[in-house]
Amino acid sequence: MDIQEQKPFVIGLDLGGTNSVFGIVDQRGQVLATNSIKTQSYKTVEDFVDAGVEALKPIVAKVGGINQIKAMGIGAPNANFYRGTIEYAPNLSWGHEGVVPLADMFSKRLNIPVGMTNDANAAAIGEMQYGVARGMKNFIMITLGTGVGSGIVINGQMVYGSDGFAGELGHVTMVRGENGRMCGCGRTGCLEAYCSATGVARTAREFLEKSSEPSLLREIKPEEITSLDVSIAAGKGDKMAMEIFDFTGDMLGAACADFAVFSSPEAFVFFGGLTKAGDLIMNPIKKAYEKYAMPIFKEKPKFLISGLDDAAAAVLGASAIGWEL
Amino acid sequence: MDIQEQKPFVIGLDLGGTNSVFGIVDQRGQVLATNSIKTQSYKTVEDFVDAGVEALKPIVAKVGGINQIKAMGIGAPNANFYRGTIEYAPNLSWGHEGVVPLADMFSKRLNIPVGMTNDANAAAIGEMQYGVARGMKNFIMITLGTGVGSGIVINGQMVYGSDGFAGELGHVTMVRGENGRMCGCGRTGCLEAYCSATGVARTAREFLEKSSEPSLLREIKPEEITSLDVSIAAGKGDKMAMEIFDFTGDMLGAACADFAVFSSPEAFVFFGGLTKAGDLIMNPIKKAYEKYAMPIFKEKPKFLISGLDDAAAAVLGASAIGWEL
């Protein structure tokens, strides 16, 4: 047996726009220790890696040192799985460096294999290893956060495509033409522009403006409304908040109907803040899917909420890449 | 070595709405002999299989008998790869029988393994084995015929999805809401309703109606215009015919931009009558793709026309499944 295989732990790094969280994870998906640094406090990627290696020291020591670690997995925005690089990440302080070989940099410093993929793909791998997608060969993970991300699994494999960037389902065009909302990607009408946290907040502002219907949301300054406010109001039975979720769910369900013709997944797995609303968002999604899906794909896929704990999921998902190296 | 592997030929069956063409194919993709029967002349699938087995006898004899045949592959509408069945095919005279286990039926009669997939998937496999997609691990085949079909290859594997029916890209929704054209699938706004041969003919009728611009197409009765007429007129420089191709290409390019976020293919390979128009259709597709694609996917995929001869491609594609059994 390969000695490598006996090493009992992997490192997961959830590299987010605000925090970079390092965790040590065992084979059952237990996060044994974590530490974090501020992603944006470093001007260069070298400084960031230095700080990361320092942050790892105490938690690696806790599990018996680096020789107990099989590998490290990184979930990061704009990550290229094939090259282990972060490419042109507009939201990272050192993203202007262009193509950043982050996996290699950590690998050289830690002397272990390091793999990297984007955060949504990492979430999908985590779900497959430890969550509700265990045993599934075909599913689509949709992360509803600041943006809308996705991780696609087909034939039991992550879909990275020809260049490592496949699975950007937040950027399918849902509204064509001049009526489409501006999206952060520079185009208009993307799913993300409607169904991300900021998209839902924007829908709320539009709904409040175009009607005079009373709503709990009117107690909040329009520019300060968040998707969480909509969730809370909907949870209290606020009619307009529920209509906002119906609108959001309708678009997500319509998008899933299009995704089904592509890979006919066994399940759509949703992750992120918006899923906290439970049936209030999931029921409109399912209803819209059944309305829009091709007859042959109706009543087939499951619509699931991630089985992973929010706080741990990103680190867990990133670490799961480590087992595959 | 397995004796099976030494058998030098496979049978391909291109089961179409009109003709069912059987061919004997060697390992280099040469179609050595063909024979055909009329698909719709049989009331039951048993009669169809009987006639098929009879039609195979002379061409199988030509290559030395059934013990020279490794396997048979069938490309057919509504085919389920996993189950080897044709399911609820509305356009086949014996389709009303529901789930037809055609692969098994031929396998029992011929005593060889028989596999089946839909015609567009078969075309993709043929393209990967013998055509312009040789060596590609990630590409999308789009067949522009009576309908719009597709075959998706990811990580070197055909995408069949959880139920065997994945890859129906002709049915992504391109025009949402009440303005969408009726599609044969019972929904509205599908890519197929615009970019199939009948879709292009319909576009021609709409364009002729809404303007009084002179066009060669006005010499044909509107209800008799075909996509071939549009091709011929465009080839002669007819302005309206070229606008019809621009409209069609724009929608295909926009669709490809959405497909790219899914699987980021190395190439889109187009097959079918419409591709005969060459640059007249391919240039609008490429132009639209560059206009609509996410920045990260711009200028990446190739846009190719199938390298397979039309007459042979369907049989070749179907037969290619045989090598994989």
XYZ file of C-alpha atoms in Angstrom:
650
model
C 0.000 0.000 0.000
C 1.127 3.508 -0.772
C 2.257 5.217 2.436
C 0.605 8.377 1.124
C -2.781 6.695 1.402
C -2.364 6.135 5.105
C -2.091 9.787 5.980
C -5.330 10.459 7.831
C -5.981 14.171 7.242
C -6.391 16.776 4.521
C -6.309 20.544 4.661
C -9.212 22.523 3.234
C -8.897 26.216 2.402
C -12.051 28.185 1.752
C -10.663 31.292 0.098
C -13.420 33.879 0.174
C -13.583 37.551 -0.631
C -13.374 38.452 3.055
C -11.944 35.510 4.999
C -9.649 32.661 4.115
C -10.493 29.754 6.391
C -8.110 26.832 6.816
C -9.387 23.567 8.291
C -7.977 20.132 9.063
C -10.440 17.429 8.026
C -10.477 13.686 8.662
C -11.797 10.939 6.398
C -15.273 11.052 7.891
C -15.605 14.752 7.128
C -14.997 16.031 10.645
C -13.408 19.460 10.745
C -10.910 19.010 13.599
C -9.340 22.455 13.737
C -9.632 25.741 11.878
C -7.815 29.036 11.620
C -8.349 32.024 9.370
C -6.726 35.106 7.896
C -8.183 38.151 6.153
C -7.935 37.533 2.416
C -7.639 41.183 1.488
C -5.028 42.260 4.028
C -2.181 41.309 1.697
C -0.922 43.284 -1.264
C 0.876 40.402 -2.930
C 0.084 36.734 -3.213
C 3.478 35.916 -1.609
C 2.426 37.768 1.535
C -0.898 35.956 1.489
C 0.786 32.539 1.216
C 3.269 33.466 3.993
C 0.385 34.374 6.278
C -1.477 31.200 5.296
C 1.471 28.959 6.099
C 1.797 30.667 9.497
C -1.919 30.217 10.180
C -1.644 26.525 9.338
C 1.218 25.823 11.762
C -0.817 25.634 14.993
C -3.680 23.588 13.523
C -1.349 21.203 11.690
C 0.585 20.740 14.945
C -2.671 19.780 16.672
C -3.075 16.680 14.492
C 0.548 15.580 14.722
C 2.371 17.629 12.098
C 2.518 17.911 8.329
C 3.482 14.249 7.856
C -0.075 13.386 8.919
C -1.500 15.438 6.032
C -2.204 13.770 2.675
C -2.926 16.877 0.644
C -4.606 20.274 0.555
C -7.655 21.404 -1.395
C -8.524 25.018 -2.113
C -11.920 26.413 -3.053
C -11.508 29.893 -4.530
C -13.150 32.307 -6.947
C -11.881 32.194 -10.553
C -9.950 29.019 -9.790
C -8.726 26.862 -12.645
C -8.767 23.200 -11.636
C -6.432 22.059 -14.403
C -3.743 24.636 -13.758
C -4.183 25.188 -10.024
C -4.343 28.909 -10.689
C -6.573 31.808 -9.746
C -7.108 33.776 -12.923
C -7.994 37.452 -13.139
C -10.022 37.516 -9.928
C -11.465 41.036 -9.837
C -12.476 40.818 -6.165
C -9.111 39.846 -4.651
C -6.570 42.477 -3.594
C -3.814 40.470 -5.291
C -6.054 39.400 -8.193
C -4.537 42.069 -10.420
C -1.467 39.845 -10.615
C -3.336 37.977 -13.376
C -2.743 34.248 -13.362
C -1.719 33.331 -9.811
C -0.292 29.787 -9.363
C -1.628 29.476 -5.819
C -1.776 25.658 -5.673
C 1.888 25.378 -6.637
C 2.903 28.074 -4.172
C 1.260 26.285 -1.230
C 2.519 22.918 -2.468
C 6.137 24.115 -2.483
C 5.843 25.588 0.993
C 4.030 22.620 2.559
C 5.557 19.786 0.535
C 2.186 18.158 -0.101
C -0.008 17.957 -3.229
C -2.385 20.910 -3.515
C -5.480 21.020 -5.732
C -7.828 23.891 -6.403
C -11.250 24.505 -7.881
C -13.899 27.172 -7.608
C -16.010 27.397 -4.462
C -19.185 26.011 -6.032
C -17.351 22.995 -7.456
C -15.776 22.450 -4.049
C -19.251 22.539 -2.500
C -20.432 19.923 -5.008
C -17.495 17.644 -4.191
C -18.208 18.105 -0.487
C -21.869 17.242 -1.058
C -20.898 14.127 -2.992
C -18.459 13.005 -0.320
C -20.311 13.939 2.840
C -23.739 15.439 2.023
C -27.070 14.687 0.375
C -25.458 13.739 -2.954
C -23.623 10.695 -1.575
C -23.878 7.893 -4.111
C -25.192 10.138 -6.875
C -23.490 10.028 -10.272
C -25.391 12.915 -11.853
C -26.398 16.015 -9.961
C -26.123 19.783 -10.146
C -25.175 21.893 -7.162
C -26.467 25.468 -7.209
C -25.040 27.884 -4.661
C -27.179 30.900 -3.875
C -24.939 33.439 -2.228
C -23.511 36.843 -3.123
C -23.446 35.320 -6.596
C -25.029 32.221 -8.096
C -22.487 29.441 -8.550
C -22.728 25.855 -9.671
C -20.932 22.554 -9.635
C -21.957 19.915 -12.153
C -21.338 16.209 -11.627
C -21.813 13.861 -14.582
C -20.983 10.162 -14.560
C -19.622 10.639 -11.053
C -17.080 13.239 -12.218
C -16.866 16.990 -11.727
C -17.333 18.841 -15.008
C -14.369 21.166 -15.578
C -14.656 21.446 -19.354
C -11.870 22.030 -21.821
C -10.324 24.911 -19.858
C -11.165 24.212 -16.206
C -13.871 26.876 -15.989
C -17.034 24.906 -16.829
C -20.089 25.059 -14.581
C -20.875 28.788 -14.463
C -24.619 28.274 -14.456
C -25.182 31.588 -12.694
C -24.448 33.099 -16.076
C -26.979 31.442 -18.351
C -29.100 34.148 -19.918
C -32.601 34.160 -18.464
C -33.809 37.488 -19.850
C -32.661 38.273 -23.371
C -32.527 41.711 -24.876
C -32.527 45.142 -23.362
C -34.820 44.282 -20.451
C -32.210 42.050 -18.852
C -30.622 43.248 -15.611
C -26.953 44.180 -15.651
C -24.796 41.373 -14.262
C -21.396 41.623 -12.586
C -19.941 39.644 -15.500
C -20.524 42.598 -17.826
C -23.466 41.088 -19.663
C -27.214 41.344 -19.033
C -30.012 39.017 -18.038
C -27.920 36.376 -16.231
C -29.550 34.065 -13.667
C -27.188 35.535 -11.063
C -28.557 39.053 -11.605
C -31.948 37.808 -10.369
C -31.337 34.926 -7.976
C -28.229 35.909 -6.008
C -28.655 37.597 -2.626
C -28.204 41.000 -4.263
C -30.555 39.966 -7.079
C -33.296 39.103 -4.585
C -32.767 42.429 -2.800
C -33.061 44.190 -6.129
C -36.283 42.330 -6.916
C -37.599 43.492 -3.534
C -36.855 47.123 -4.380
C -38.530 46.744 -7.782
C -41.628 45.133 -6.280
C -41.904 47.808 -3.583
C -41.633 50.526 -6.167
C -44.152 49.220 -8.658
C -46.973 48.635 -6.174
C -48.317 50.292 -3.075
C -49.208 47.005 -1.432
C -48.429 47.074 2.284
C -45.433 44.985 3.316
C -43.146 44.517 6.281
C -40.331 45.349 3.870
C -41.538 48.956 3.742
C -40.206 49.375 7.282
C -36.659 49.063 5.898
C -34.881 51.670 3.794
C -35.079 50.302 0.227
C -31.330 50.531 -0.344
C -30.679 48.571 2.857
C -33.006 45.637 2.148
C -31.184 42.289 2.025
C -32.312 38.846 0.936
C -32.339 37.924 4.627
C -34.940 40.629 5.263
C -37.060 39.103 2.502
C -36.665 35.651 4.085
C -37.699 36.929 7.493
C -40.696 38.806 6.095
C -41.764 35.785 4.027
C -41.431 33.615 7.120
C -43.921 35.913 8.824
C -46.362 35.441 5.955
C -45.722 38.825 4.307
C -47.481 38.634 0.945
C -45.024 40.730 -1.023
C -42.012 38.876 0.376
C -43.623 35.617 -0.689
C -44.230 37.055 -4.152
C -40.535 37.959 -4.324
C -39.682 34.339 -3.513
C -42.221 33.139 -6.090
C -40.530 35.327 -8.712
C -37.059 34.100 -7.692
C -38.155 30.469 -7.511
C -39.893 30.728 -10.863
C -36.658 31.809 -12.508
C -34.582 29.166 -10.730
C -37.092 26.473 -11.707
C -37.088 27.653 -15.329
C -33.283 27.550 -15.318
C -33.307 24.026 -13.870
C -35.686 22.954 -16.655
C -33.019 24.088 -19.145
C -30.240 22.396 -17.154
C -32.226 19.144 -17.233
C -32.114 18.966 -21.045
C -28.356 19.221 -20.770
C -27.426 16.546 -18.236
C -30.711 15.144 -16.862
C -29.456 15.116 -13.269
C -30.837 12.904 -10.545
C -31.019 15.925 -8.264
C -30.557 19.664 -7.986
C -28.878 20.493 -4.691
C -29.225 24.053 -3.397
C -26.824 25.650 -0.986
C -26.508 29.070 0.616
C -28.382 31.696 2.574
C -31.525 31.691 0.466
C -32.165 28.000 1.205
C -32.730 28.934 4.853
C -36.187 29.988 3.699
C -36.930 26.287 3.134
C -40.246 25.542 1.440
C -40.854 29.255 0.854
C -38.185 29.148 -1.862
C -38.049 25.414 -2.675
C -41.766 25.055 -3.437
C -41.762 27.847 -6.063
C -38.633 26.271 -7.611
C -40.259 22.829 -7.873
C -43.533 24.259 -9.152
C -41.748 26.256 -11.864
C -39.620 23.263 -12.854
C -42.710 21.113 -13.401
C -44.298 23.933 -15.371
C -41.335 24.515 -17.682
C -39.607 21.130 -17.999
C -39.769 18.996 -21.140
C -42.371 16.270 -20.611
C -39.685 13.568 -20.557
C -37.878 15.270 -17.630
C -40.940 16.146 -15.518
C -41.225 14.640 -12.035
C -37.780 13.118 -12.340
C -35.144 15.135 -10.466
C -35.120 15.631 -6.725
C -34.826 19.178 -5.389
C -32.692 19.068 -2.262
C -31.172 21.483 0.204
C -27.506 20.870 1.020
C -26.904 18.473 3.863
C -23.760 20.281 4.964
C -23.503 22.734 7.791
C -22.981 26.211 6.332
C -19.979 27.108 8.438
C -18.139 23.880 7.680
C -19.319 23.218 4.141
C -16.906 25.444 2.256
C -13.830 24.149 4.097
C -15.140 20.598 3.869
C -15.787 20.918 0.146
C -12.344 22.376 -0.471
C -10.703 19.649 1.624
C -12.542 16.945 -0.330
C -10.408 17.828 -3.360
C -7.442 16.741 -1.248
C -8.655 13.138 -1.132
C -8.787 13.010 -4.919
C -5.171 14.078 -5.438
C -7.146 -11.988 -25.910
C -10.905 -12.049 -26.037
C -12.085 -13.653 -29.264
C -14.842 -11.044 -29.379
C -12.237 -8.328 -29.909
C -10.990 -9.907 -33.079
C -14.292 -9.662 -34.905
C -13.652 -7.035 -37.557
C -17.091 -5.529 -38.242
C -20.031 -3.857 -36.544
C -23.565 -3.236 -37.736
C -24.988 0.268 -37.644
C -28.702 0.937 -37.860
C -29.872 4.465 -38.542
C -33.512 4.240 -37.590
C -35.207 7.311 -39.040
C -38.798 8.395 -39.370
C -38.855 7.296 -43.012
C -36.042 4.839 -43.658
C -34.158 2.400 -41.483
C -30.704 1.970 -42.971
C -28.491 -0.949 -41.966
C -24.770 -0.810 -42.689
C -21.750 -3.030 -42.105
C -18.793 -0.947 -40.911
C -15.136 -1.826 -40.429
C -12.725 -0.447 -37.828
C -11.593 2.407 -40.055
C -15.151 3.633 -40.476
C -15.710 2.294 -43.976
C -19.307 1.440 -44.704
C -18.897 -1.813 -46.652
C -22.505 -2.660 -47.407
C -25.931 -1.211 -46.706
C -29.556 -2.207 -46.996
C -32.711 -0.474 -45.894
C -36.363 -0.969 -45.042
C -39.232 1.490 -44.640
C -39.575 2.227 -40.925
C -43.277 2.917 -41.058
C -44.413 -0.067 -43.135
C -44.774 -2.222 -40.040
C -47.639 -2.154 -37.573
C -45.783 -3.932 -34.789
C -42.190 -3.828 -33.660
C -41.972 -7.635 -34.118
C -42.717 -7.205 -37.830
C -40.147 -4.415 -38.007
C -37.448 -6.580 -36.388
C -38.339 -9.530 -38.664
C -37.914 -7.312 -41.716
C -34.667 -5.878 -40.306
C -33.167 -9.323 -39.727
C -34.095 -10.282 -43.305
C -32.532 -7.077 -44.662
C -29.332 -7.806 -42.750
C -28.885 -11.326 -44.152
C -27.445 -10.412 -47.570
C -25.101 -7.687 -46.262
C -23.891 -9.796 -43.337
C -23.239 -12.636 -45.777
C -21.103 -10.275 -47.868
C -18.572 -9.866 -45.039
C -18.438 -13.541 -44.116
C -21.429 -14.109 -41.841
C -22.589 -13.092 -38.383
C -19.508 -14.572 -36.674
C -17.532 -11.707 -38.232
C -19.729 -9.129 -36.463
C -18.732 -7.824 -33.033
C -21.921 -5.953 -32.183
C -24.688 -3.716 -33.452
C -25.384 -0.076 -32.670
C -28.708 1.652 -33.235
C -29.320 5.386 -33.537
C -33.020 6.099 -33.073
C -35.399 8.815 -31.899
C -36.438 8.654 -28.226
C -33.813 5.992 -27.590
C -32.753 5.251 -24.039
C -29.103 4.268 -23.922
C -29.248 2.670 -20.477
C -32.233 0.472 -21.199
C -31.807 -0.104 -24.939
C -35.381 0.971 -25.430
C -37.297 3.361 -27.652
C -39.735 5.166 -25.394
C -42.995 6.782 -26.466
C -41.787 7.750 -29.947
C -44.663 9.758 -31.361
C -43.381 9.596 -34.939
C -43.010 5.819 -35.306
C -45.906 3.632 -36.459
C -45.141 1.155 -33.666
C -44.203 3.896 -31.186
C -47.624 3.642 -29.533
C -46.397 0.373 -28.012
C -44.771 2.580 -25.343
C -41.412 1.299 -24.137
C -40.025 -0.876 -26.933
C -36.992 -3.034 -26.002
C -35.537 -2.862 -29.508
C -31.887 -3.510 -28.576
C -32.814 -6.732 -26.759
C -35.044 -7.866 -29.610
C -32.271 -7.513 -32.192
C -29.726 -8.988 -29.774
C -31.806 -12.157 -29.289
C -32.335 -12.608 -33.007
C -28.723 -11.938 -34.041
C -26.918 -13.325 -30.992
C -24.639 -10.279 -30.716
C -24.583 -7.372 -28.237
C -26.784 -4.482 -29.356
C -26.589 -0.920 -28.030
C -28.797 2.029 -28.769
C -28.811 5.788 -28.360
C -30.545 8.709 -29.988
C -29.490 9.810 -33.442
C -27.693 12.971 -32.313
C -25.667 11.084 -29.700
C -24.811 8.519 -32.369
C -23.619 11.351 -34.613
C -21.420 12.667 -31.797
C -19.878 9.234 -31.237
C -19.280 8.929 -34.976
C -17.647 12.357 -35.028
C -15.418 11.403 -32.106
C -14.393 8.106 -33.713
C -14.073 9.130 -37.352
C -14.745 12.861 -37.786
C -13.540 16.321 -36.802
C -13.824 15.579 -33.077
C -11.171 12.870 -33.069
C -9.043 13.282 -29.944
C -11.414 15.776 -28.328
C -12.518 15.115 -24.755
C -15.067 17.939 -24.542
C -17.300 18.933 -27.413
C -20.934 19.468 -28.266
C -22.507 18.132 -31.438
C -25.510 20.045 -32.720
C -27.588 18.445 -35.450
C -29.662 20.805 -37.531
C -32.285 18.721 -39.293
C -36.046 18.314 -39.112
C -35.423 18.936 -35.438
C -32.430 20.264 -33.507
C -30.604 17.480 -31.710
C -27.430 17.329 -29.691
C -24.810 14.999 -28.354
C -22.623 16.171 -25.495
C -19.197 14.726 -24.783
C -17.527 15.560 -21.456
C -14.281 14.039 -20.219
C -14.292 11.845 -23.312
C -17.652 10.311 -22.412
C -21.122 10.707 -23.895
C -23.484 12.445 -21.487
C -26.570 10.272 -20.961
C -27.622 11.677 -17.590
C -29.462 9.900 -14.827
C -32.124 8.453 -17.132
C -30.431 8.040 -20.514
C -32.155 11.044 -22.103
C -29.666 13.870 -21.471
C -28.499 16.103 -24.299
C -31.748 17.525 -25.650
C -30.287 20.951 -26.352
C -32.837 21.620 -29.079
C -35.219 22.204 -26.197
C -33.515 24.906 -24.178
C -35.839 27.877 -23.986
C -34.598 30.758 -26.133
C -37.703 32.939 -26.094
C -39.532 33.023 -22.776
C -43.140 34.006 -22.322
C -46.002 34.257 -24.714
C -43.939 35.386 -27.697
C -42.185 32.019 -27.957
C -42.989 29.841 -30.953
C -44.851 26.572 -30.343
C -42.471 23.622 -30.354
C -43.215 20.005 -31.224
C -42.416 19.084 -27.607
C -45.559 20.868 -26.456
C -43.788 23.879 -24.961
C -42.899 27.242 -26.463
C -39.728 29.143 -27.342
C -37.405 26.131 -27.783
C -34.231 26.478 -29.872
C -35.639 23.805 -32.190
C -38.694 25.930 -32.994
C -36.344 28.496 -34.562
C -33.275 26.669 -35.829
C -34.581 23.384 -37.219
C -35.290 23.143 -40.952
C -38.962 23.856 -40.300
C -38.001 26.665 -37.917
C -35.907 28.344 -40.615
C -38.757 27.986 -43.118
C -41.100 29.564 -40.586
C -38.656 32.437 -40.036
C -38.643 32.927 -43.823
C -42.437 33.178 -43.913
C -42.421 35.659 -41.017
C -39.738 37.813 -42.653
C -41.559 37.815 -45.988
C -44.775 38.845 -44.298
C -43.445 41.684 -42.184
C -41.593 43.498 -44.961
C -42.085 44.164 -48.608
C -38.393 43.885 -49.417
C -37.831 42.088 -52.722
C -36.440 38.580 -52.409
C -35.945 35.473 -54.505
C -38.023 33.715 -51.866
C -41.099 35.575 -53.049
C -41.062 33.392 -56.161
C -42.009 30.409 -53.980
C -45.411 29.876 -52.357
C -44.865 30.826 -48.706
C -46.218 27.514 -47.384
C -43.834 25.596 -49.646
C -40.611 27.386 -48.673
C -37.989 25.070 -47.198
C -34.711 25.769 -45.454
C -32.994 24.545 -48.622
C -34.707 27.332 -50.581
C -33.336 29.820 -48.062
C -29.837 28.311 -48.451
C -30.003 28.540 -52.223
C -31.266 32.130 -52.156
C -28.624 33.141 -49.605
C -25.979 31.500 -51.773
C -27.109 33.795 -54.581
C -26.660 36.818 -52.312
C -30.348 37.345 -51.619
C -30.476 39.937 -48.831
C -33.539 38.607 -47.051
C -32.281 35.017 -47.149
C -29.042 36.202 -45.577
C -31.010 38.053 -42.900
C -32.862 34.821 -42.172
C -29.506 33.093 -41.689
C -28.307 35.980 -39.510
C -31.392 35.571 -37.325
C -30.936 31.794 -37.142
C -27.190 32.053 -36.506
C -27.731 34.698 -33.857
C -29.969 32.359 -31.913
C -27.635 29.384 -32.339
C -24.671 31.496 -31.216
C -26.588 32.770 -28.192
C -27.507 29.179 -27.323
C -23.862 28.093 -27.647
C -22.867 30.918 -25.279
C -25.195 29.363 -22.691
C -23.897 25.864 -23.433
C -20.332 27.107 -22.863
C -21.067 28.069 -19.241
C -22.232 24.521 -18.729
C -19.398 22.399 -20.108
C -16.899 24.794 -21.710
C -16.390 22.593 -24.771
C -13.328 22.661 -26.992
C -15.605 22.750 -30.026
C -19.167 22.972 -31.247
C -19.645 20.612 -34.177
C -22.594 21.257 -36.475
C -24.195 18.614 -38.635
C -27.110 18.531 -41.049
C -28.664 20.215 -44.026
C -28.288 23.779 -42.781
C -24.491 23.447 -42.560
C -24.403 23.105 -46.349
C -24.718 26.888 -46.362
C -21.172 27.033 -44.943
C -20.005 30.483 -43.892
C -23.448 31.943 -44.552
C -24.663 30.199 -41.399
C -21.376 29.585 -39.536
C -20.247 33.226 -39.555
C -23.453 34.506 -37.918
C -23.156 31.721 -35.319
C -19.556 32.659 -34.463
C -20.324 36.364 -34.413
C -23.266 35.865 -32.067
C -21.253 33.572 -29.808
C -18.554 36.216 -29.369
C -21.222 38.819 -28.700
C -23.084 36.815 -26.055
C -20.433 34.633 -24.402
C -19.100 35.273 -20.894
C -15.746 37.036 -21.180
C -13.901 33.963 -19.856
C -15.288 31.778 -22.674
C -14.834 34.209 -25.566
C -12.566 33.182 -28.450
C -12.115 29.734 -26.946
C -14.270 27.110 -28.672
C -13.912 26.097 -32.301
C -17.001 26.143 -34.500
C -16.760 23.210 -36.882
C -18.857 21.543 -39.532
C -19.092 17.748 -39.291
C -16.360 15.886 -41.113
C -18.627 12.989 -41.952
C -20.384 12.385 -45.221
C -24.116 12.997 -44.713
C -25.276 9.756 -46.241
C -22.895 7.621 -44.210
C -22.751 9.633 -40.990
C -25.897 8.348 -39.343
C -25.082 4.684 -39.978
C -21.454 5.283 -39.018
C -22.435 7.013 -35.803
C -24.833 4.260 -34.872
C -22.257 1.585 -35.669
C -19.673 3.327 -33.489
C -21.752 2.395 -30.428
C -21.025 -1.205 -31.404
C -17.306 -0.799 -30.757
C -18.040 0.398 -27.236
C -20.107 -2.651 -26.231
